Coordinates of C-alpha atoms and ligand atoms in Angstrom, one line a residue:
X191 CA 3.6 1.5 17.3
X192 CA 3.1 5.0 16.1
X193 CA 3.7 8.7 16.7
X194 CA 0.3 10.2 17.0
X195 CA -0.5 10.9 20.3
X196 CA -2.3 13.2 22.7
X197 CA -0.4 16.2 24.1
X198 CA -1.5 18.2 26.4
X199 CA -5.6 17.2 25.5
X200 CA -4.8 17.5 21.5
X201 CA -3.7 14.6 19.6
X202 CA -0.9 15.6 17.7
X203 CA 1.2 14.0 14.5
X204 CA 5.2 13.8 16.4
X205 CA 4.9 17.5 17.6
X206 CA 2.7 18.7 15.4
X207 CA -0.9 19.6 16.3
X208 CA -3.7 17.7 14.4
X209 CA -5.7 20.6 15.1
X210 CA -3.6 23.6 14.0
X211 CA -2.8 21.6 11.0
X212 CA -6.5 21.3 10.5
X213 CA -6.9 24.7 10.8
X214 CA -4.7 26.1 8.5
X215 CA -5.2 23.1 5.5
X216 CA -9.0 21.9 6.2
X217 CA -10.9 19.2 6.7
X218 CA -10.8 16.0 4.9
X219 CA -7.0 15.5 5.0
X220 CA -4.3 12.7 5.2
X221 CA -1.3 13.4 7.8
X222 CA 1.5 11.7 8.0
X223 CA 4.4 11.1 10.5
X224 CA 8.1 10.7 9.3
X225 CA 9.1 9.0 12.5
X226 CA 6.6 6.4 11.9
X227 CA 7.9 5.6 8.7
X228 CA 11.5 5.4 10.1
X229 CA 10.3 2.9 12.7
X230 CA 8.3 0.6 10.5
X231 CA 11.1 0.7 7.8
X232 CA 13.9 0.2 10.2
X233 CA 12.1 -2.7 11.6
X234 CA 12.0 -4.4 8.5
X235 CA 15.7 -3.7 7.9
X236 CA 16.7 -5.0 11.6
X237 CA 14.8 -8.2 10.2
X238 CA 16.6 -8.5 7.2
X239 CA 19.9 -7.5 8.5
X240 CA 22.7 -10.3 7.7
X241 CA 21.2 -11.0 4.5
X242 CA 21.8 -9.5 0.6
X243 CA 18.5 -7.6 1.0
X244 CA 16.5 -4.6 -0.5
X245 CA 12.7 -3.5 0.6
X246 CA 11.3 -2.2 -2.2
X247 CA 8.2 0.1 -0.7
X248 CA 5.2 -1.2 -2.4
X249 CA 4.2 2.2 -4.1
X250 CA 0.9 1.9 -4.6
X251 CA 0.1 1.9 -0.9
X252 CA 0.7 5.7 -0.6
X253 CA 2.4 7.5 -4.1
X254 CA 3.2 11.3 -2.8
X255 CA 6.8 11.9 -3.7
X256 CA 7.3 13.4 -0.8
X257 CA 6.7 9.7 1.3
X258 CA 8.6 8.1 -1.7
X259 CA 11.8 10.2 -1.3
X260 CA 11.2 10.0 2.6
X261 CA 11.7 6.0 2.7
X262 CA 14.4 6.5 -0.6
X263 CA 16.3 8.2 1.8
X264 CA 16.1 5.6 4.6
X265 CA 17.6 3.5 1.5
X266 CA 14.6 1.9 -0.1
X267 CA 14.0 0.5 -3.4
X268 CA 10.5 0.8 -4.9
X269 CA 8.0 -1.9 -6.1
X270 CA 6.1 -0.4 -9.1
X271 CA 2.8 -1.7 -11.0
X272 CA 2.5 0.9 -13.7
X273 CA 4.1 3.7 -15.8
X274 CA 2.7 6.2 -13.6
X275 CA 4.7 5.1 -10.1
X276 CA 8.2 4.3 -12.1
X277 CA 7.8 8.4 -13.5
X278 CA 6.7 9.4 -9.5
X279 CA 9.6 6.9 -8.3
X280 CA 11.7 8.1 -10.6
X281 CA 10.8 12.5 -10.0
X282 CA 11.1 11.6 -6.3
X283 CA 15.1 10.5 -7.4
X284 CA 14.8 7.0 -7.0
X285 CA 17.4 5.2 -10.0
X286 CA 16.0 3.1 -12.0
X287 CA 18.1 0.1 -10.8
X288 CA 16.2 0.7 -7.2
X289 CA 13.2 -0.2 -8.9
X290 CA 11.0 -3.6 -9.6
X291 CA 8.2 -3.0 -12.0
X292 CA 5.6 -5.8 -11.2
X293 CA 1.8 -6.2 -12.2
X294 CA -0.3 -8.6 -14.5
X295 CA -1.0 -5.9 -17.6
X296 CA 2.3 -4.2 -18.1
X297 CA 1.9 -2.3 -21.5
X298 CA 4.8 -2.5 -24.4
X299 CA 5.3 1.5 -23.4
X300 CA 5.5 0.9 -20.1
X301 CA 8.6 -1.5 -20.5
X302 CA 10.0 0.9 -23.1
X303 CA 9.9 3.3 -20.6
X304 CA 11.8 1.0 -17.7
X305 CA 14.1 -0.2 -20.1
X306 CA 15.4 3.2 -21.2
X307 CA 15.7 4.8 -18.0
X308 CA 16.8 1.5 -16.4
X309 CA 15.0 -1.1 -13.7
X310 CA 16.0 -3.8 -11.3
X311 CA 13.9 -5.8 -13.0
X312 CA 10.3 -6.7 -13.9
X313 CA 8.2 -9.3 -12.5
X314 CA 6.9 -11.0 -15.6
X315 CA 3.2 -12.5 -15.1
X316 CA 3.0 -14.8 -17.9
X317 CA 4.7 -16.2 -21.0
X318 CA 2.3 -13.7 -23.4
X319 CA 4.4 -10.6 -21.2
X320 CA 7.2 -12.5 -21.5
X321 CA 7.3 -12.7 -25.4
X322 CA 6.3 -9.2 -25.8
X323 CA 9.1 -7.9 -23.0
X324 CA 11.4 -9.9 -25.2
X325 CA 10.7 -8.4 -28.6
X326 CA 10.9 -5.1 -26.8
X327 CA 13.8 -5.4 -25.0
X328 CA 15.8 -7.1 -28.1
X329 CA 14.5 -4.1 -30.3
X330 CA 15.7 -1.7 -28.1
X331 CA 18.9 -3.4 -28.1
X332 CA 18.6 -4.2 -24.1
X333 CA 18.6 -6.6 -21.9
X334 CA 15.4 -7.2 -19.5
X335 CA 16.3 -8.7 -16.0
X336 CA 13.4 -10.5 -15.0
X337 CA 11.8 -13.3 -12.3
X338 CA 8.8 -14.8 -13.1
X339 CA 6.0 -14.2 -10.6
X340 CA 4.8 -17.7 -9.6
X341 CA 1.5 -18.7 -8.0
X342 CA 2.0 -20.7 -5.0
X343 CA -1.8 -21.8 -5.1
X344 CA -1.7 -21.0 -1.0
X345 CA -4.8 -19.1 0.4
X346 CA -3.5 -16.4 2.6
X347 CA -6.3 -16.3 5.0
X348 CA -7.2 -12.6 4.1
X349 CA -10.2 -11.2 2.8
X350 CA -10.8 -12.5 -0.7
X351 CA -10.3 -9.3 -2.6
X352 CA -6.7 -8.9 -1.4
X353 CA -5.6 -12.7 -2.3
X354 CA -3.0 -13.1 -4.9
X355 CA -1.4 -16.5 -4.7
X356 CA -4.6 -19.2 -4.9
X357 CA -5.0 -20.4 -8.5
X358 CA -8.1 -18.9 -9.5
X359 CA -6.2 -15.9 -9.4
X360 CA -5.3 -13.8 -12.4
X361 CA -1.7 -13.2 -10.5
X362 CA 1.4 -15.1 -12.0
X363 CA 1.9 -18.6 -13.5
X364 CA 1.1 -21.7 -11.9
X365 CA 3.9 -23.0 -10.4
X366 CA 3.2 -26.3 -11.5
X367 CA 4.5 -25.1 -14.8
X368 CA 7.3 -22.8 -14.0
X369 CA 10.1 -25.1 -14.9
X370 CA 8.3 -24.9 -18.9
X371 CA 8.2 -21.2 -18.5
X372 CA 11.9 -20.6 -17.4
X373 CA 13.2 -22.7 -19.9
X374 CA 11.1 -20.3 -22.6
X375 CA 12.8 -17.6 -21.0
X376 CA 16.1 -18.8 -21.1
X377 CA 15.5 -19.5 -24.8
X378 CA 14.4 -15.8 -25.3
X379 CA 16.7 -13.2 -27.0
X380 CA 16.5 -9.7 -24.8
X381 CA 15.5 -11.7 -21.4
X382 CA 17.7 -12.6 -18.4
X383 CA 16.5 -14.5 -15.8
X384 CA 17.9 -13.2 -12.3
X385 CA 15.2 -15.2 -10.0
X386 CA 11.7 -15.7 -9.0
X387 CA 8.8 -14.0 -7.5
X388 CA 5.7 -14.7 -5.1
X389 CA 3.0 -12.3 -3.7
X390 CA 0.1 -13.8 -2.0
X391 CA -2.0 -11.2 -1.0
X392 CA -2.3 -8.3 1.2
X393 CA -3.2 -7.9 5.2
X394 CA -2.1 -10.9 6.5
X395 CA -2.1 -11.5 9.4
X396 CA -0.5 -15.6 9.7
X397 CA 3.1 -16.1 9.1
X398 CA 1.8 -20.0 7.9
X399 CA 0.8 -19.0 4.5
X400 CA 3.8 -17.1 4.0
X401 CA 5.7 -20.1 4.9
X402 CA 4.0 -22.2 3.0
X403 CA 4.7 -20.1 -0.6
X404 CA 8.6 -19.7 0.8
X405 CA 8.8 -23.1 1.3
X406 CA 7.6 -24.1 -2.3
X407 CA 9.9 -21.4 -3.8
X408 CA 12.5 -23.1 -1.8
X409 CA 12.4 -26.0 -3.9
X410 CA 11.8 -24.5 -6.9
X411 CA 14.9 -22.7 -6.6
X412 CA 16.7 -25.6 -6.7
X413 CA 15.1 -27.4 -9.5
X414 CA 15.4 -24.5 -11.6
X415 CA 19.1 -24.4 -10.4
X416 CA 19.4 -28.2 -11.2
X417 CA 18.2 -27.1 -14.7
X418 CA 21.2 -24.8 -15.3
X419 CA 19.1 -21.3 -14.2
X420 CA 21.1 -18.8 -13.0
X421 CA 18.4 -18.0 -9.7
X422 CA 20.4 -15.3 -7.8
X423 CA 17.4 -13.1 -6.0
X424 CA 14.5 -14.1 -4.8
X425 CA 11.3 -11.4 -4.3
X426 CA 9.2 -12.3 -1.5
X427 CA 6.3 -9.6 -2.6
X428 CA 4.7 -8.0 0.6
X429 CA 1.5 -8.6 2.6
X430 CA 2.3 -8.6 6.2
X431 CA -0.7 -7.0 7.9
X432 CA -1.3 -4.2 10.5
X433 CA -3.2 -4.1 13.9
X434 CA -6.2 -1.9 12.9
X435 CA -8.1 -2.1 16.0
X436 CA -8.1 -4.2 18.6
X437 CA -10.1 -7.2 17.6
X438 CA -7.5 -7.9 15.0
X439 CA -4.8 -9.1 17.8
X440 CA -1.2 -8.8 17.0
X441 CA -0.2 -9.8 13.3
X442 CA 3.4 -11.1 13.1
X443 CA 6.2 -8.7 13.8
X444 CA 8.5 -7.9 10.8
X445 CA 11.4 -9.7 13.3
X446 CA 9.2 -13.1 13.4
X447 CA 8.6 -12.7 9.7
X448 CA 12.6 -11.9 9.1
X449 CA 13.8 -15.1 11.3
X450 CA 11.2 -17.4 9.2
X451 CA 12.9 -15.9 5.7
X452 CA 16.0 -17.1 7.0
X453 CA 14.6 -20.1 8.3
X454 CA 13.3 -21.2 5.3
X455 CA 15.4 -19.5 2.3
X456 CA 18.5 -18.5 4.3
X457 CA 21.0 -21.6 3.1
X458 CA 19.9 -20.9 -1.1
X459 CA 22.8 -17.6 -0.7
X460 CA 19.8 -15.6 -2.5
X461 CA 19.5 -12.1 -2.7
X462 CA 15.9 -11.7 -1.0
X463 CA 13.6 -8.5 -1.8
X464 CA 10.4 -7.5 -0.1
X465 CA 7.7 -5.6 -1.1
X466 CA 6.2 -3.9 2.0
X467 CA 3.2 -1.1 1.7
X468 CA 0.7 -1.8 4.1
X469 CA 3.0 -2.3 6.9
X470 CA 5.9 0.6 5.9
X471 CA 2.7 3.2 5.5
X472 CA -0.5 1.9 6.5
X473 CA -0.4 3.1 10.8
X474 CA 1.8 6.3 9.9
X475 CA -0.8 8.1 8.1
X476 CA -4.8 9.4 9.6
X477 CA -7.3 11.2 7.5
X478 CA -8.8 13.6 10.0
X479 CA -12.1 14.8 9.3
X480 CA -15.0 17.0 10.8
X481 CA -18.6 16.1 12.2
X482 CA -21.3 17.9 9.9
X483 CA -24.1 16.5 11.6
X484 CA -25.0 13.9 14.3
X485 CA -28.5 13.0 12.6
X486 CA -31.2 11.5 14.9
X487 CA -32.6 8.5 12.5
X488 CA -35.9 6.2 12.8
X489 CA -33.5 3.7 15.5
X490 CA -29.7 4.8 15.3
X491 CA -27.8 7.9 15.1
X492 CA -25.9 9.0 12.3
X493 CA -22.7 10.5 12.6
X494 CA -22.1 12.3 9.0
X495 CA -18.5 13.5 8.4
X496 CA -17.2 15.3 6.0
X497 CA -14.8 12.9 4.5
X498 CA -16.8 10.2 2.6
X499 CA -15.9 6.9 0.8
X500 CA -13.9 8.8 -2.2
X501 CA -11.6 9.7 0.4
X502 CA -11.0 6.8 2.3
X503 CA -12.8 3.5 0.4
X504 CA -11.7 0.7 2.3
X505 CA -14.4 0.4 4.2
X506 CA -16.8 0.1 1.3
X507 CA -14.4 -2.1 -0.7
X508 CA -13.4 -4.5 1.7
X509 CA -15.9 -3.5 4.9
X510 CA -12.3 -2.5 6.6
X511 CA -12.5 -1.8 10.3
X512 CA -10.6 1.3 11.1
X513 CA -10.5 3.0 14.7
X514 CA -11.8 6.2 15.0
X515 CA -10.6 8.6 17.7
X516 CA -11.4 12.1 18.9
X517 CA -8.8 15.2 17.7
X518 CA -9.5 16.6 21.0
X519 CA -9.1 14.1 23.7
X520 CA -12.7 13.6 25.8
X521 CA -12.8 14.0 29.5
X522 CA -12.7 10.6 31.3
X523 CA -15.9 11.2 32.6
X524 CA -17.6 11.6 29.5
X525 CA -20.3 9.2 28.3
X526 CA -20.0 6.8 25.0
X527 CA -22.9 6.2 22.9
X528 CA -23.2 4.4 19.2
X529 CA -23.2 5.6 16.2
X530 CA -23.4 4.8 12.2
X531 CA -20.7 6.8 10.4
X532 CA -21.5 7.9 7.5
X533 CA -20.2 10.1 4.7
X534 CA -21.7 13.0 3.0
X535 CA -21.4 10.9 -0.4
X536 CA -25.0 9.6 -1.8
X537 CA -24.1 5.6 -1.9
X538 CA -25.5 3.3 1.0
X539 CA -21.6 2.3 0.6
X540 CA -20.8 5.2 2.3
X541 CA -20.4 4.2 5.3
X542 CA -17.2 4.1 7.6
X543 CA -18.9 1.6 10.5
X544 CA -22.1 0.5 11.8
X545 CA -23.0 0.4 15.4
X546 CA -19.6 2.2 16.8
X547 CA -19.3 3.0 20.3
X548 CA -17.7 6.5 20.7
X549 CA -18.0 9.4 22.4
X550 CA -20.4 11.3 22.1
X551 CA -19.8 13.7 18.7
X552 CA -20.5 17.1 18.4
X553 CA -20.8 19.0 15.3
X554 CA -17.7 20.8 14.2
X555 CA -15.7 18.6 16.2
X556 CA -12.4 16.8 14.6
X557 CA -11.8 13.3 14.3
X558 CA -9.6 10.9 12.8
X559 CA -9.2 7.5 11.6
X560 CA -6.3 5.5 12.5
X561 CA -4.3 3.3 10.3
X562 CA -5.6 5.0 7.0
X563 CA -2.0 5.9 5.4
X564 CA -2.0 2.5 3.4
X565 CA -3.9 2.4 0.4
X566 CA -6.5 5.7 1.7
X567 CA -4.9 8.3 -0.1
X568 CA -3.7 7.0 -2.8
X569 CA -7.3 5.6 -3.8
X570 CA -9.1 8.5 -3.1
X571 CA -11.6 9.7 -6.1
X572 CA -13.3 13.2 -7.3
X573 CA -16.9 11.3 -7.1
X574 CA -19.5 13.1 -6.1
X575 CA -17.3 16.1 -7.4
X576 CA -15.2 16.3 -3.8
X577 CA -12.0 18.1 -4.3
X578 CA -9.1 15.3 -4.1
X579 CA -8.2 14.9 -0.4
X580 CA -5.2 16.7 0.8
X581 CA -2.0 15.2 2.1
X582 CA 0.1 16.5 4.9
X583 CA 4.0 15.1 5.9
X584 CA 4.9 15.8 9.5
X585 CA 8.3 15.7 10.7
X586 CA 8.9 16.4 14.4
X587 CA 7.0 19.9 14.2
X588 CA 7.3 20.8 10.9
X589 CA 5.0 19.8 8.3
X590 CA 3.6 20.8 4.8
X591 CA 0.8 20.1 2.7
X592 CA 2.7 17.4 0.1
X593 CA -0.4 18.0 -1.9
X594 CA -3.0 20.5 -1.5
X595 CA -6.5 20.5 -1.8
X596 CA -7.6 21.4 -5.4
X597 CA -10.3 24.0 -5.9
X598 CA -13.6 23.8 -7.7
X599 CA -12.3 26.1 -10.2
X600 CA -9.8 23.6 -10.9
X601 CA -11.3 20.5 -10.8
X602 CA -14.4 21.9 -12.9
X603 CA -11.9 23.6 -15.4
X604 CA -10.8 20.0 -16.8
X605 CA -13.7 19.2 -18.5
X606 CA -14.2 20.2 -21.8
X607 CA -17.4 21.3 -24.1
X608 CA -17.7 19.8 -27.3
X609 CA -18.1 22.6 -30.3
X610 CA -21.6 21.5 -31.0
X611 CA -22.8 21.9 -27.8
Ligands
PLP148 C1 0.1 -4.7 -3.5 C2 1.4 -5.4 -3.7 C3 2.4 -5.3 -2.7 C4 2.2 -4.6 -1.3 O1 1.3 -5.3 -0.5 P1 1.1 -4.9 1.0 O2 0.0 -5.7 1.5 O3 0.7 -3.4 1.0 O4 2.4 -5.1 1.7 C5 3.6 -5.9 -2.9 N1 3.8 -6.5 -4.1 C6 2.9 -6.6 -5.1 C7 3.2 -7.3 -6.4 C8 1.6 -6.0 -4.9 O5 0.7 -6.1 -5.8

């Protein structure tokens, strides 16, 4: 469920208008809705509720400070994967102790960094980071709290370039070898262990493979316990998917995925985190665009927008479905028709969907893709040389441009000329 819906003809973010913000910011942008962040984090804290628990927003699935302060506020940690998100974690006010620092490549200056300013702990993803965190740490005269991320070798029924946790993956260590790796770390100087960690992939949409992972974390927790470990948290990672159009049915709730946590970890007495992103972001945010063209080809119409892949990728990187809906609601007795929609950027990949019934475009004319708030923004590129896309927060009828649109000048003024040219 979100807040975007149409009032009085015009669809509108809460009770601001999609097309007056369009107006005053321009097309390609990002909007989104505070109230849907509340909603989607407060359902995960409902879920959680009775347990030691902290949802660390998965920060990579939409990095303006301004969403990152918005869901600190609501009292969330933050899941961080480079150097760059614990700084914006950190400038948006979030301690350090409110923040995991995962990811497979983490650099000896990017732990320098955590370590100084402080970190709940870091998800180590193999005994080479873990012998390099160690030096570090003990250099630095610090101790690093740390899980290891194990691979569960569980396929996650997603598409395959969003799996983490089947062992052909580069994510984690086996977990066939965890109980070799803990007792390394427990030999380490500068390393504590507080407990283990398992992500398995992103846009799910079965609880079974989740289960599955828990279940074998489960009993690793109590062998590692058995072998004198002190395992006191347990990170889930995130991955629970979103509805993005109809044909993708209803993915678990965050209150079906809370009750099988508890089903399957509650009796271990471990602090649990998640990792949300998709599911905290992903259906409060829309990039709204304008129709350039609709181009009559040799056996289809194109629809040509004037956002493009570098604003909104998925659908090139992962052919992601996204719903797209008129700004100004259509009168019921208005025909559809089919279109491809296309981007203005010159890559076949540029395209948002092939043979979509809609109604039937004009040019000028807004629309907007659902569900684009997760991992849209924040993956948007300069190709093509296209300003970055803006960003807009709503919040009931206020809003603001949390990051405006950059201007050729700008964007042209980075580059610099060699003397010998
Ligand atoms: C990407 C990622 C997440 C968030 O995944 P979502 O599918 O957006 O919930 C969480 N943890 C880790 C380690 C990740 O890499």
């Amino acid at each position: 469920m979100d807040y975007f819906s149409y009032k009085g003809g015009i669809l509108h973010a809460e009770d601001a208008s999609i097309k007056e913000i369009a107006k005053e910011v321009g097309t390609p942008f990002y909007v989104y809705s505070t109230a849907t962040l509340r909603r989607h984090f407060d359902l995960f804290e409902s879920a959680l509720s009775g347990i030691d628990h902290l949802i660390c927003y998965a920060v990579k699935a939409a990095s303006n400070q301004a969403i990152l302060k918005t869901l600190a506020n609501f009292g969330a940690g933050m899941d961080v994967v480079s150097g760059g998100e614990y700084k914006r974690a950190r400038e948006a006010g979030v301690e350090g102790r409110q923040i995991v620092f995962s990811g497979v490549g983490k650099t000896g200056a990017e732990m320098k960094l955590a370590l100084s300013e402080g970190v709940r702990q870091f998800n180590v993803e193999s005994e080479e980071e873990l012998q390099v965190l160690s030096e570090i740490a003990n250099n630095m005269n610090k101790v690093a709290p740390i899980t290891v991320r194990v691979n569960p070798d569980v396929d996650a029924k997603t598409h395959e370039k969003i799996a983490t946790g089947k062992a052909e993956n580069k994510f984690g260590i086996p977990i066939s070898r965890a109980r070799e790796v803990y007792a390394k770390a427990a030999s380490l100087p500068g390393i504590q262990v507080v407990g283990i960690d398992v992500h398995i992939g992103s846009q799910l949409t079965q609880l079974l493979p989740f289960e599955e992972a828990y279940k074998k974390l489960a009993d690793l927790t109590e062998m590692l316990r058995s072998d004198g470990h002190e395992i006191k948290r347990l990170d889930l990672g995130g991955g629970l998917g979103i509805p993005y159009g109809s044909k993708d049915g209803s993915p678990p709730t965050p209150k079906e995925y809370g009750q099988m946590i508890k089903r399957v970890l509650g009796h271990l007495n471990c602090e649990i985190e998640i990792e949300p992103g998709r599911l905290l972001v992903g259906n409060a945010g829309l990039l709204v665009t304008e129709v350039i063209y609709v181009k009559k080809g040799h056996d289809r119409e194109f629809l040509i927008l004037d956002a493009a892949m570098n604003d909104l990728l998925r659908p090139a990187l992962y052919e992601a479905y996204h719903d797209i809906v008129p700004v100004l609601q259509p009168s019921v007795n208005q025909k559809n028709t089919v279109y491809d929609v296309v981007g203005p950027v010159c890559e076949t990949g540029d395209t948002f969907a092939k043979s979509r019934a809609m109604h039937i475009c004009k040019p000028g004319e807004l629309v907007a893709f659902r569900s684009a708030g997760a991992y849209g923004a924040a993956m948007a590129s300069e190709y093509n040389t296209r300003p970055l896309v803006p960003e807009v927060l709503v919040n009931n009828s206020d809003y603001l441009a949390i990051r405006e649109r950059p201007t050729l000048d700008e964007i042209i003024a980075r580059d610099k000329i060699p003397n010998w040219l």
